[in-house]
Each structure stands twice: as structure tokens, then as C-alpha cells.
Amino acid sequence: MANNKTKCFTCNKDKITYPCEGCSKHFCLMDLIEHRQILNDELHHITNEYNEFKQTMNEQKQNPQNHSLMNQINQWEIKSIEKIQQKAQEYREIFTKSLQTCIYDIEMKFNDLREQIKQFQQENEFTETNLNYLRSQLKVITQELNYPSTMSIQQNSQPLISEVSIILSKKPTWNKWKQNAITVAGGHGQVQKLNQLYCPLGIFIDKNKNIFIADCANHRIVEWKCNAKEGKIVAGGNRTGNRMNQLNYPTDVIVDQQNHSIIIADRGNRRVIQWLNQNQQILIDNIDCHGLAMDKHGFLYVSNYKKNEVKRWEMGEYNEGIVVAGGNGCGSQLNQLSCPTFIFVDEDQTVYVSDYNNHRVMKWRKDAKEGIVVAGGNGKGENLNQVSNPKGVIVDNLGQIYVADSQNHRVMRWCEGKEEGEIVVGGQSRENQLSHSHGLSFDDEGNLYVSDDYNHRIQKFETIL
């Protein structure tokens, strides 16, 4: 008989051993059982820590007066004079409202982790790696709960009175990204398997970093969970056609956060269609759609590349829509567009449009009669003051415009009023170069996602902190 015995990591005796995938060590049967019991005990301890955290979080949610930052305000009030007490109350209201928002976000992350713990307990399939991940995530949300990154107390020394202010920071702005991208979807050829994409165009990243992709030439919308090895078809995928369960070269996709429905620019079928739990509804028919956007009020924006306009539509209402950009025929004047593609809408309902054939990006303020050139506009080319057939466009909280400069295979950043932009990623010959960049999106950590059309993949460029 072949000698298939190896040394057990615990007892150091030559026995028939079994591997533990988490720590990559080998144990005899008895020691493996003990090893698993130790892991179970650790999971039990982590579960207790999570329960304690939940109790603390609920207490702070119900009693924001007990928060450490609130105590600073109270101490300032005691040491200050009576006439500033009214202002202190105003600060309390601002803080309470902001803290509830902060705790809501933390609670969402906590619920996700709680579900993972339940799954580990039910399936009894977990390793040291899983436990370390749970412990590290608990530390992260504990730190965020006790010391919110979006809030701080700023104290200014003044005669007689040392006044404090509530500082509510904006989401952080990132300036640089690693040039070597990570392929997070596709990249395995251009067929229709679940680990493949075929000419991906528009993309949408949700709060959990799941990627929704308009897999154009496969006539489907695919959702790739964060770190997944393959996608899941959530719309279409029934070959090309015009039936309700079919798509025909979809170009863009967004997710309505209120009802979790998927809205699709079904360009080949000349319609905008909504998918909700595999039920379909045509929102807009007979429209040569390309790009989609939704503002904070729930209004839907659609670019019409043949009518050279962008319209705003009220969801749930049958209407003709309101022109918010272009609509004055095909041309290069400031009140015109020529084949608008992707669009972005900010909190003020300002519309940014990739004006494809005019090789520029236009900014149209709400109710404006004409737009402003904020990127390109100097003819087709590869100089820093030019873009060549722009596609995806997104804007950060500082008003900086990011453009998928598709024919130059790069992503550029432009600041309004500047004569030139700067290359953010791509535009150079490297192993993981872009080929016809299209859709753009950020996640909440500032990582940049680009749909790499001709390479049939989605590239993630991580931010440099």
C-alpha cells in the first residue's frame, strides 16, 4: 500500500490528514474536529461582539444626546454665555439629522454582515479568512459609528466666547488612480457565456458595488456582484427581438433606487423599458434613445441621438417629455447637439451631454436656452484641448467633468472654464490599455469603472489615497 500519511499540524504525528482551506494546514481527524470547534467558538465570539455593537448602535440611534460629539457641544454650551444657547440648539438639530443619516448607512452595512454571519452559521462553511474579514468589518463600522468621517467639531477662539460649529464634510474627492486596471467583469472573449461580455456600453454601480452592464451585442443586461467570477442575466438574454422579454442592442442602464427596478435604453427597439422582477413595462416608445439618467427627484432623462435632444420625463406619467438640452436641429451652435450619447444630471438638475459628432461635452443648466462647452469643442483630435467622439460622462461633487474619450482610448478630467483637460487613465500603450472607452461610473470609495468596449470587459481603476 502507498504511504499516504503526513504529519498532523497539531499533534505532529504521521497520520492520514485532511486539509483546512482557510489556514492551508493539514490535521488528523481528531485534531481537525478540534480545529473546527475552535473556529466555531471564534464565530460565536464574533457574533456576540456584533450583538453588542447592534445594541450600542440602537442606543445611539435612539439617544443621539449620548454621542461623544454631542457631549462636546454640551460642554461648550455650559462654558458659554446664555445668549448663544439658541445657536447651540440649532447645532443639535443639524447634528441629530446628520447622525441619523450616518447611522442609516452604517446600519445597511451591518445588516449585510449580519446576513453573512447567519449564512456561515447555517451552512457551517467558513474559514479563518472569513472570520478575519468579519472582525475587520466590525472594526471599520465601529470606528465610523463612534467617529463619523463626515462630521467633526470645529472650535474657533474668539474674545470671551469659544464658538463651535458643526462641520459636515462632502464626500471625499479623489485626484489620482492606479494606471494598472483590474478586470471586474468580462475579459474572456466576446461570446455570451456568463463570464463574457460582447461590446459592453453603459454601466451602473449600486451602493454594494454591484455592476449593472448594458451587454450591447449580447442583447442583455448583466449584473456582476462585487468580486464575482461571472454575471447574472437580469434583463433580456433571449436573443435579439422586440418581444417584451427581449432586447435589441441596449446602450445604457440605470437602477431606480426607490423600487429597485432596472431601466434600459433599448436602442434597437426604439424604446425605454423597465424591468421589475422579470416583469416588463415600456416607459417611452418610438424614441431613438441612447443615454439615461435619473435625478434626485425621480425624473428620467433620455438622450435622443436622431432628434439631437435630451428630454426629461416624469416617471409613471404618460407625457411627451420636456426638452432640457438641444432640440434645435443638428448643428454645432450652443443651442444645438449632434448625436448626443451619454448624459449625467447633477443635484441642481443641470444636464451634461456627450455631444458625439461635435467632439465636445455640453453643460445645460435647468431651463437654459443654450449650453456651455465644458470639454473639447476644438475639433476632433488627441490634444489636451480636444476629445474625439466622447461617450460616458460623470461629474464629481466639485464639478469636475470626467469624459470617456472613446476614439482616443482614454478618460479625461475637465474643469469648467479651463482650456485643456488632463488624462486620468488610458491613452497610453500598456498591457491593460483601453480600447474605445464608453460607460463611466464611480463607486463610493472613488474607484473608477470604465466599460472597455472593444476588449469586452469592465475595468476598475483603484484610487490612490
Coordinates of C-alpha atoms in Angstrom, one line a residue:
M1 CA 0.0 0.0 0.0
A2 CA 1.2 3.5 -0.8
N3 CA 2.2 5.6 2.2
N4 CA -0.4 8.4 2.2
K5 CA 0.3 9.6 5.8
T6 CA 1.6 13.1 6.5
K7 CA 2.4 15.0 9.7
C8 CA -0.6 16.5 11.6
F9 CA 0.0 20.1 12.3
T10 CA -1.3 19.8 15.8
C11 CA 0.0 16.5 17.2
N12 CA 3.0 16.3 14.8
K13 CA 2.3 12.6 14.2
D14 CA 2.3 10.8 10.9
K15 CA -1.4 10.1 10.2
I16 CA -4.0 10.3 7.5
T17 CA -4.6 14.1 7.4
Y18 CA -7.2 16.4 6.0
P19 CA -6.5 20.0 4.7
C20 CA -8.1 23.1 6.1
E21 CA -8.7 25.5 3.2
G22 CA -8.6 28.6 5.4
C23 CA -5.2 28.1 7.0
S24 CA -3.8 25.6 4.4
K25 CA -2.7 23.3 7.2
H26 CA -3.3 19.5 7.5
F27 CA -4.8 17.8 10.5
C28 CA -5.6 14.3 11.6
L29 CA -9.3 13.6 12.0
M30 CA -9.4 14.2 15.8
D31 CA -7.4 17.4 15.6
L32 CA -9.4 18.6 12.6
I33 CA -12.6 18.3 14.7
E34 CA -11.0 20.2 17.5
H35 CA -9.8 22.8 14.9
R36 CA -13.3 23.3 13.6
Q37 CA -14.6 23.6 17.2
I38 CA -12.1 26.4 17.8
L39 CA -13.4 28.2 14.6
N40 CA -17.0 27.7 15.8
D41 CA -16.0 29.3 19.2
E42 CA -14.4 32.2 17.4
L43 CA -17.6 32.7 15.3
H44 CA -19.6 32.6 18.5
H45 CA -17.4 35.4 20.0
I46 CA -17.7 37.5 16.9
T47 CA -21.5 37.1 16.9
N48 CA -21.6 38.3 20.5
E49 CA -19.4 41.3 19.5
Y50 CA -21.8 42.1 16.6
N51 CA -24.8 41.8 19.0
E52 CA -23.1 44.2 21.4
F53 CA -22.4 46.6 18.6
K54 CA -26.0 46.4 17.5
Q55 CA -27.1 47.4 21.0
T56 CA -24.7 50.3 21.1
M57 CA -25.8 51.4 17.6
N58 CA -29.5 51.3 18.6
E59 CA -28.8 53.2 21.8
Q60 CA -27.1 56.0 19.8
K61 CA -29.8 55.9 17.2
Q62 CA -32.5 56.4 19.9
N63 CA -30.4 58.7 22.1
P64 CA -28.1 60.9 19.9
Q65 CA -27.7 63.1 23.0
N66 CA -25.2 60.5 24.4
H67 CA -22.9 60.6 21.4
S68 CA -19.3 61.8 22.2
L69 CA -19.5 64.7 19.7
M70 CA -22.8 65.8 21.2
N71 CA -21.1 66.0 24.6
Q72 CA -18.6 68.5 23.2
I73 CA -21.4 70.7 22.2
N74 CA -23.0 70.4 25.6
Q75 CA -19.7 71.3 27.3
W76 CA -19.3 74.3 25.1
E77 CA -22.8 75.4 26.0
I78 CA -22.1 75.2 29.7
K79 CA -18.9 77.3 29.4
S80 CA -20.5 79.9 27.1
I81 CA -22.9 82.7 27.9
E82 CA -26.7 82.5 27.8
K83 CA -27.2 84.3 24.6
I84 CA -25.6 81.6 22.5
Q85 CA -27.9 78.8 23.8
Q86 CA -30.3 79.3 20.9
K87 CA -27.5 78.7 18.5
A88 CA -26.5 75.5 20.4
Q89 CA -30.0 74.1 19.8
E90 CA -29.6 74.8 16.1
Y91 CA -26.4 72.8 16.1
R92 CA -28.1 69.9 17.9
E93 CA -30.8 69.7 15.3
I94 CA -28.2 69.6 12.5
F95 CA -26.1 67.0 14.3
T96 CA -29.1 64.8 15.0
K97 CA -30.3 64.8 11.4
S98 CA -26.8 64.1 10.1
L99 CA -26.1 61.4 12.7
Q100 CA -29.4 59.6 11.7
T101 CA -28.2 59.6 8.1
C102 CA -24.8 58.3 9.1
I103 CA -26.3 55.5 11.3
Y104 CA -28.7 54.6 8.5
D105 CA -25.7 54.0 6.2
I106 CA -23.8 52.0 8.9
E107 CA -27.0 50.0 9.6
M108 CA -27.2 48.9 6.0
K109 CA -23.6 47.7 6.1
F110 CA -24.3 46.0 9.5
N111 CA -27.3 44.2 8.1
D112 CA -25.2 42.8 5.2
L113 CA -22.6 41.5 7.6
R114 CA -25.3 40.0 9.8
E115 CA -26.7 38.1 6.8
Q116 CA -23.2 36.7 6.1
I117 CA -22.9 35.5 9.7
K118 CA -26.3 33.8 9.5
Q119 CA -25.2 32.1 6.3
F120 CA -21.9 30.9 7.9
Q121 CA -23.9 29.5 10.9
Q122 CA -26.5 27.8 8.8
E123 CA -24.0 26.3 6.2
N124 CA -21.1 25.7 8.7
E125 CA -18.8 26.6 5.8
F126 CA -16.3 29.2 6.8
T127 CA -12.5 29.7 7.3
E128 CA -10.1 31.9 9.2
T129 CA -10.2 34.2 6.2
N130 CA -14.0 34.7 6.6
L131 CA -13.7 35.3 10.4
N132 CA -10.8 37.9 9.9
Y133 CA -13.0 39.6 7.3
L134 CA -16.0 39.8 9.7
R135 CA -13.8 41.1 12.5
S136 CA -12.1 43.8 10.4
Q137 CA -15.5 45.0 9.0
L138 CA -16.8 45.2 12.6
K139 CA -13.8 47.4 13.5
V140 CA -14.5 49.6 10.4
I141 CA -18.2 50.3 11.2
T142 CA -17.4 50.7 14.9
Q143 CA -14.9 53.4 14.1
E144 CA -17.4 55.0 11.7
L145 CA -20.2 54.9 14.3
N146 CA -18.0 56.4 17.1
Y147 CA -16.1 58.8 14.9
P148 CA -18.1 59.6 11.8
S149 CA -15.8 60.6 8.9
T150 CA -18.4 63.1 7.5
M151 CA -18.7 65.0 10.8
S152 CA -16.4 66.8 13.2
I153 CA -16.5 69.7 15.7
Q154 CA -14.5 72.8 14.7
Q155 CA -13.8 75.2 17.5
N156 CA -12.8 78.8 16.8
S157 CA -11.2 81.0 19.5
Q158 CA -12.9 84.4 19.8
P159 CA -12.9 87.1 22.6
L160 CA -15.0 85.9 25.6
I161 CA -16.6 83.1 23.6
S162 CA -15.1 80.0 22.1
E163 CA -17.6 79.1 19.4
V164 CA -18.1 75.7 17.9
S165 CA -19.5 74.7 14.5
I166 CA -20.9 71.5 13.0
I167 CA -18.7 70.6 10.1
L168 CA -20.4 68.3 7.6
S169 CA -17.8 67.3 5.1
K170 CA -18.7 66.4 1.5
K171 CA -17.8 63.0 0.1
P172 CA -14.1 62.8 -0.4
T173 CA -12.7 63.8 -3.8
W174 CA -10.1 61.6 -5.4
N175 CA -7.4 63.0 -7.7
K176 CA -5.4 60.1 -8.9
W177 CA -6.0 56.4 -9.9
K178 CA -3.7 53.5 -10.4
Q179 CA -3.0 53.1 -14.1
N180 CA -3.0 49.3 -14.0
A181 CA -6.6 48.3 -14.0
I182 CA -8.4 45.3 -12.6
T183 CA -10.8 43.5 -14.8
V184 CA -14.0 43.1 -12.7
A185 CA -16.4 41.8 -15.5
G186 CA -15.9 40.0 -18.8
G187 CA -12.4 39.8 -20.3
H188 CA -12.9 36.2 -21.5
G189 CA -13.8 36.8 -25.1
Q190 CA -16.9 38.1 -26.8
V191 CA -19.4 35.4 -26.7
Q192 CA -22.5 35.1 -24.5
K193 CA -21.3 32.9 -21.6
L194 CA -22.0 34.3 -18.1
N195 CA -18.3 35.2 -17.7
Q196 CA -18.2 37.0 -21.0
L197 CA -19.4 40.3 -22.4
Y198 CA -19.8 41.5 -26.0
C199 CA -19.3 45.2 -26.6
P200 CA -20.4 46.5 -23.1
L201 CA -21.6 50.1 -23.2
G202 CA -23.4 51.8 -20.3
I203 CA -22.7 50.7 -16.7
F204 CA -24.3 51.5 -13.3
I205 CA -22.7 50.8 -9.9
D206 CA -25.0 50.4 -6.9
K207 CA -24.2 51.0 -3.2
N208 CA -23.0 47.5 -2.8
K209 CA -20.5 47.9 -5.7
N210 CA -22.6 45.5 -7.9
I211 CA -22.2 46.4 -11.6
F212 CA -25.1 46.5 -14.0
I213 CA -23.9 46.3 -17.6
A214 CA -25.6 47.0 -20.9
D215 CA -24.1 44.0 -22.7
C216 CA -25.0 45.5 -26.0
A217 CA -24.2 42.9 -28.6
N218 CA -25.5 40.1 -26.4
H219 CA -28.8 41.9 -26.2
R220 CA -29.0 41.7 -22.4
I221 CA -28.4 43.4 -19.1
V222 CA -26.0 41.6 -16.8
E223 CA -25.4 42.1 -13.1
W224 CA -22.0 41.3 -11.7
K225 CA -21.9 41.0 -7.9
C226 CA -18.9 42.6 -6.3
N227 CA -15.9 40.2 -6.8
A228 CA -18.0 37.7 -8.7
K229 CA -16.4 35.4 -11.3
E230 CA -19.4 35.6 -13.6
G231 CA -22.5 37.7 -14.2
K232 CA -26.3 37.1 -13.8
I233 CA -28.7 38.0 -16.6
V234 CA -31.3 40.4 -15.1
A235 CA -33.0 41.5 -18.4
G236 CA -33.0 40.2 -21.9
G237 CA -30.8 37.4 -22.9
N238 CA -33.5 35.8 -25.0
R239 CA -31.7 36.6 -28.3
T240 CA -32.4 39.8 -30.2
G241 CA -36.0 40.7 -30.8
N242 CA -38.8 43.1 -29.9
R243 CA -40.9 41.0 -27.6
M244 CA -41.3 42.3 -24.0
N245 CA -38.7 39.8 -22.7
Q246 CA -36.2 40.7 -25.4
L247 CA -33.7 43.5 -26.0
N248 CA -32.1 44.8 -29.2
Y249 CA -28.7 46.3 -28.7
P250 CA -29.2 48.1 -25.4
T251 CA -26.9 51.0 -24.8
D252 CA -27.5 52.2 -21.3
V253 CA -28.9 51.0 -17.9
I254 CA -29.8 52.6 -14.6
V255 CA -31.3 51.3 -11.4
D256 CA -34.2 53.1 -9.8
Q257 CA -33.2 53.0 -6.2
Q258 CA -36.7 53.6 -4.9
N259 CA -38.3 50.4 -6.3
H260 CA -35.1 48.5 -7.4
S261 CA -36.3 48.3 -11.0
I262 CA -33.9 48.4 -14.0
I263 CA -34.5 51.0 -16.7
I264 CA -32.9 50.3 -20.1
A265 CA -32.3 52.2 -23.2
D266 CA -33.3 49.5 -25.7
R267 CA -31.9 51.4 -28.7
G268 CA -32.6 48.8 -31.4
N269 CA -36.2 48.6 -30.4
R270 CA -36.5 52.4 -30.1
R271 CA -37.9 52.2 -26.6
V272 CA -37.1 52.8 -22.9
I273 CA -38.2 49.8 -21.0
Q274 CA -38.4 49.0 -17.3
W275 CA -37.8 45.6 -15.8
L276 CA -39.1 44.8 -12.3
N277 CA -38.8 41.2 -11.0
Q278 CA -38.9 39.9 -14.6
N279 CA -42.0 42.0 -15.4
Q280 CA -41.6 44.5 -18.2
Q281 CA -43.2 47.8 -18.9
I282 CA -42.5 50.2 -21.8
L283 CA -41.9 53.7 -20.3
I284 CA -41.2 55.5 -23.6
D285 CA -41.9 54.2 -27.1
N286 CA -40.8 55.3 -30.6
I287 CA -37.6 57.1 -29.3
D288 CA -34.1 56.8 -30.7
C289 CA -32.6 56.5 -27.2
H290 CA -29.0 56.2 -26.2
G291 CA -28.2 57.5 -22.7
L292 CA -30.2 57.5 -19.5
A293 CA -30.0 59.4 -16.2
M294 CA -32.3 60.0 -13.2
D295 CA -32.2 63.0 -10.8
K296 CA -32.8 63.1 -7.1
H297 CA -36.5 63.9 -7.7
G298 CA -37.0 60.7 -9.7
F299 CA -37.3 62.4 -13.1
L300 CA -35.9 60.3 -16.0
Y301 CA -33.6 61.9 -18.6
V302 CA -33.2 60.3 -22.1
S303 CA -30.9 61.4 -25.0
N304 CA -32.3 61.1 -28.5
Y305 CA -29.4 60.7 -30.9
K306 CA -31.5 61.2 -34.0
K307 CA -33.6 64.2 -32.8
N308 CA -30.4 65.7 -31.2
E309 CA -32.0 66.4 -27.9
V310 CA -32.3 65.4 -24.3
K311 CA -35.7 65.2 -22.7
R312 CA -36.9 65.0 -19.1
W313 CA -39.8 62.6 -18.3
E314 CA -41.9 62.2 -15.2
M315 CA -42.0 58.6 -14.2
G316 CA -45.4 57.0 -14.1
E317 CA -47.0 59.7 -16.3
Y318 CA -47.7 59.4 -20.0
N319 CA -46.4 62.6 -21.4
E320 CA -44.3 64.0 -24.2
G321 CA -41.4 64.9 -22.0
I322 CA -39.7 68.3 -21.8
V323 CA -36.6 69.2 -23.8
V324 CA -33.8 70.1 -21.5
A325 CA -30.9 70.2 -23.9
G326 CA -30.7 70.6 -27.7
G327 CA -33.9 70.3 -29.6
N328 CA -32.9 72.9 -32.2
G329 CA -31.9 70.6 -35.0
C330 CA -28.5 69.0 -35.8
G331 CA -25.6 71.5 -35.6
S332 CA -22.7 72.9 -33.6
Q333 CA -24.3 76.1 -32.2
L334 CA -24.5 76.4 -28.5
N335 CA -28.3 75.6 -28.6
Q336 CA -27.7 72.5 -30.8
L337 CA -26.4 69.0 -30.5
S338 CA -25.2 66.4 -33.0
C339 CA -25.8 62.8 -31.9
P340 CA -25.9 63.1 -28.1
T341 CA -24.9 59.9 -26.4
F342 CA -24.4 59.5 -22.7
I343 CA -25.7 62.1 -20.1
F344 CA -25.3 63.0 -16.5
V345 CA -27.6 65.1 -14.2
D346 CA -26.4 66.7 -11.0
E347 CA -28.3 67.7 -7.9
D348 CA -29.4 71.1 -9.5
Q349 CA -30.9 69.3 -12.5
T350 CA -28.0 70.5 -14.7
V351 CA -27.6 68.2 -17.6
Y352 CA -24.2 67.2 -19.0
V353 CA -24.3 65.8 -22.5
S354 CA -21.6 64.0 -24.6
D355 CA -22.1 65.7 -28.0
Y356 CA -20.6 62.9 -30.0
N357 CA -20.3 64.3 -33.5
N358 CA -19.3 67.8 -32.3
H359 CA -16.5 66.2 -30.2
R360 CA -17.4 68.1 -27.1
V361 CA -19.3 67.9 -23.8
M362 CA -22.1 70.4 -23.2
K363 CA -23.5 71.7 -19.9
W364 CA -27.1 72.8 -19.8
R365 CA -28.4 74.4 -16.7
K366 CA -32.0 73.9 -15.7
D367 CA -34.3 76.0 -18.0
A368 CA -31.4 77.3 -20.1
K369 CA -31.9 78.1 -23.8
E370 CA -28.4 77.1 -24.7
G371 CA -25.5 75.1 -23.3
I372 CA -21.9 75.8 -22.3
V373 CA -18.9 73.8 -23.7
V374 CA -17.1 72.3 -20.8
A375 CA -14.9 69.8 -22.5
G376 CA -13.4 69.7 -26.0
G377 CA -15.1 71.8 -28.7
N378 CA -11.9 72.3 -30.6
G379 CA -12.5 69.7 -33.3
K380 CA -11.6 66.0 -33.4
G381 CA -8.1 65.2 -32.1
E382 CA -5.9 63.9 -29.4
N383 CA -4.5 67.1 -27.9
L384 CA -5.4 68.0 -24.3
N385 CA -7.9 70.6 -25.5
Q386 CA -9.7 68.1 -27.7
V387 CA -11.8 65.0 -27.4
S388 CA -12.7 62.5 -30.1
N389 CA -16.3 61.2 -30.2
P390 CA -16.9 61.4 -26.4
K391 CA -19.1 58.8 -24.7
G392 CA -19.6 58.3 -21.0
V393 CA -19.7 61.4 -18.8
I394 CA -19.9 61.8 -15.0
V395 CA -19.3 64.8 -12.7
D396 CA -17.9 64.7 -9.1
N397 CA -19.1 66.8 -6.2
L398 CA -16.6 69.6 -7.1
G399 CA -18.0 69.9 -10.6
Q400 CA -15.1 68.2 -12.3
I401 CA -16.2 66.5 -15.5
Y402 CA -14.9 63.1 -16.4
V403 CA -15.2 62.1 -20.1
A404 CA -14.8 58.7 -21.9
D405 CA -12.8 60.0 -24.8
S406 CA -13.6 56.9 -26.8
Q407 CA -11.6 57.3 -30.0
N408 CA -8.5 58.3 -28.0
H409 CA -9.0 55.3 -25.7
R410 CA -8.7 57.3 -22.5
V411 CA -10.7 59.0 -19.7
M412 CA -10.1 62.7 -19.3
R413 CA -11.0 65.2 -16.5
W414 CA -12.0 68.7 -17.3
C415 CA -12.7 71.7 -15.0
E416 CA -15.2 74.2 -16.3
G417 CA -13.5 77.3 -17.7
K418 CA -10.2 75.5 -18.4
E419 CA -8.9 75.4 -21.9
E420 CA -7.4 71.9 -21.5
G421 CA -8.3 68.7 -19.8
E422 CA -6.0 66.1 -18.2
I423 CA -5.7 62.4 -18.9
V424 CA -6.9 60.4 -15.9
V425 CA -6.4 56.8 -17.2
G426 CA -5.6 55.2 -20.5
G427 CA -4.3 57.0 -23.6
Q428 CA -1.0 55.1 -23.4
S429 CA 0.3 51.8 -24.7
R430 CA 0.3 49.4 -21.9
E431 CA -0.7 45.8 -21.2
N432 CA -4.2 46.6 -19.9
Q433 CA -4.9 49.6 -22.2
L434 CA -8.4 50.7 -23.1
S435 CA -9.9 50.2 -26.5
H436 CA -12.9 52.5 -27.2
S437 CA -13.9 53.5 -23.6
H438 CA -17.6 54.0 -23.2
G439 CA -19.6 54.0 -19.9
L440 CA -18.1 55.5 -16.7
S441 CA -19.0 55.3 -13.1
F442 CA -17.6 55.8 -9.6
D443 CA -18.2 53.6 -6.5
D444 CA -18.5 55.2 -3.0
E445 CA -14.7 54.8 -2.5
G446 CA -13.9 56.7 -5.6
N447 CA -12.7 53.7 -7.7
L448 CA -13.3 54.4 -11.4
Y449 CA -15.1 51.9 -13.6
V450 CA -14.8 52.0 -17.4
S451 CA -16.6 49.8 -19.9
D452 CA -13.7 48.8 -22.3
D453 CA -15.9 48.2 -25.3
Y454 CA -13.6 46.6 -27.9
N455 CA -11.9 44.5 -25.2
H456 CA -15.3 43.3 -24.0
R457 CA -14.7 43.9 -20.3
I458 CA -15.2 46.3 -17.4
Q459 CA -12.0 47.8 -16.0
K460 CA -11.7 49.1 -12.4
F461 CA -9.1 51.7 -11.7
E462 CA -8.4 51.9 -7.9
T463 CA -8.0 55.3 -6.3
I464 CA -4.6 56.3 -4.9
L465 CA -5.2 57.6 -1.3

